[in-house]
């Protein structure tokens, strides 16, 4: 037996479970005796029988000592905890060179949440760190759930039936199958955690003021104006006893006083009061928090520590957090109609998913999309993104049937390796467009819960390009790309036809395509005398050409016989182009229409080339 090792704090981890809740996995320590006894008392007799192969109603003092005292080398125990209490345990005991026996126990109320699978991933990583490369498990044949955990893990394994039990041997070296299993579990769990935030059945706005105005009252007003399909509550611990409703919704002094399930809480109280709100929400079974409150990492060292404690406290209750210092989130789904944000108007329903780390940029993007008549499936402005990040939403949007295009405004990339992996997978099925802020400073805003790094912008560009992400330079370009991609089919290749009534614009477009590594065809100049009918014919021919995958139309106003500028408002041209596209092969068509303000130039003043 090896000598006792120091408590391995690096084995601690927060995990997202199958239903979107969270748990903390950590090593079991000697001071966990009471927690272990309490946990075991809540496990059913059947689960105890499956664990020990015999009736085992209670743990003896010797058992408790053995299960809480480990050397963290030959004997290791991990626990999954929620609210500081055990919900599951796993342990291994080394029985030979590179080999250990492993056993699990999951509280019945938490079975089916993927706890055992998460514990297996972590105990396997611990085992490899301690030069254990095989697990041996003895499982009763009737314990189908545990057998499935082992057989679905993706590790190389052998199975036999010996002495009335199933004997399993797992080789712990990662395989393509085991990595795929882990990533699929991660994707489902993180997507589900986001789905719970975006589609709550009930929302409490904590910090709702009695008088109009203020952050909490604004969120409540926006929530009601959006036509939210669920139940809404106003909460403020300073409500007088005679205040029973605000803006027509029930008012309470705490979430616990509501007495009904609350899925989502929007927190808009001063930072010093947030811990009490989190405790109230956690003890009341709230699933997620949107923390609008400021005064966290963006405010300095004290705020950074406050932010760490906020995340630790929320995760201890299994809750996920958007924020702090967040602008909020929006879901335009007909089944939800959620506007839990500071945005005064919900965007129209659409096919674009939008994530931004900045509230100010979020406002600009919402405004730009609104002016362009584009709708959103969902919108999130994460603020300091101490917990939920763009990676989580990439997991959600990857298979969200309501989202066809993903737009991201990022000021920092907290986990570049994971972001690259998720962005590559998502971009393979739907376009992902990114604007990266803080390009040349190379650092994250002070509120972001990521290490400060100075990654050259060229490296970021290479990372995004390798992931198949479309990078644009400005918020305006992000809006343009979103509108184009949400309303057009995707091209099947890089060949681009260019046509228009300006030779100069055609050449500029040709150069732009080459810069973006596309394969432009020679521009077709229709000349400045081209009519909308000429555009219609030319576009129809381009779309019918099997040698092109997309078309760019460039157009400037032209002057008719009466000396007036025509096509200036785009109405006539647009109708002609739509007519050409109707019934043609599905290819994207981008139109660059230059408008001239003021009085049109007379014919003699126009350059022959346009």
XYZ file of N, CA, C and O in Angstrom, residues 496 498 505-520 552:
76
model
N -18.168 31.448 -58.469
C -19.068 32.596 -58.329
C -19.184 33.318 -59.665
O -18.184 33.736 -60.257
N -20.416 36.688 -61.623
C -20.554 38.107 -61.293
C -21.173 38.813 -62.496
O -20.680 38.669 -63.623
N -17.394 47.943 -60.438
C -17.911 47.137 -59.335
C -17.686 45.656 -59.581
O -17.402 44.881 -58.659
N -17.806 45.247 -60.838
C -17.560 43.853 -61.171
C -16.127 43.442 -60.881
O -15.877 42.360 -60.335
N -15.176 44.303 -61.205
C -13.770 44.001 -60.957
C -13.463 43.976 -59.456
O -12.697 43.143 -58.977
N -14.054 44.905 -58.714
C -13.866 44.900 -57.260
C -14.419 43.621 -56.645
O -13.816 43.028 -55.740
N -15.575 43.187 -57.132
C -16.174 41.948 -56.636
C -15.295 40.749 -56.966
O -15.107 39.839 -56.151
N -14.742 40.756 -58.183
C -13.847 39.678 -58.617
C -12.643 39.591 -57.667
O -12.281 38.493 -57.198
N -12.034 40.732 -57.358
C -10.878 40.746 -56.460
C -11.263 40.277 -55.052
O -10.508 39.534 -54.402
N -12.436 40.694 -54.600
C -12.890 40.288 -53.267
C -13.075 38.779 -53.193
O -12.731 38.141 -52.190
N -13.610 38.184 -54.243
C -13.797 36.729 -54.271
C -12.451 36.008 -54.215
O -12.291 35.013 -53.491
N -11.472 36.510 -54.964
C -10.146 35.897 -54.936
C -9.532 35.998 -53.542
O -8.901 35.050 -53.062
N -9.715 37.143 -52.907
C -9.182 37.331 -51.560
C -9.751 36.304 -50.597
O -9.057 35.823 -49.691
N -11.020 35.949 -50.779
C -11.688 34.983 -49.904
C -11.522 33.550 -50.391
O -12.226 32.654 -49.942
N -10.596 33.330 -51.321
C -10.264 31.994 -51.820
C -11.426 31.333 -52.548
O -11.570 30.102 -52.547
N -12.270 32.143 -53.159
C -13.322 31.634 -54.031
C -12.794 31.566 -55.469
O -11.679 32.011 -55.756
N -13.602 31.036 -56.357
C -13.204 30.914 -57.764
C -14.182 31.709 -58.620
O -15.150 31.173 -59.165
N -13.958 33.034 -58.744
C -14.893 33.853 -59.519
C -14.734 33.627 -61.014
O -13.629 33.424 -61.521
N -23.228 36.915 -57.742
C -23.212 38.251 -57.150
C -23.668 39.229 -58.223
O -23.082 39.287 -59.317
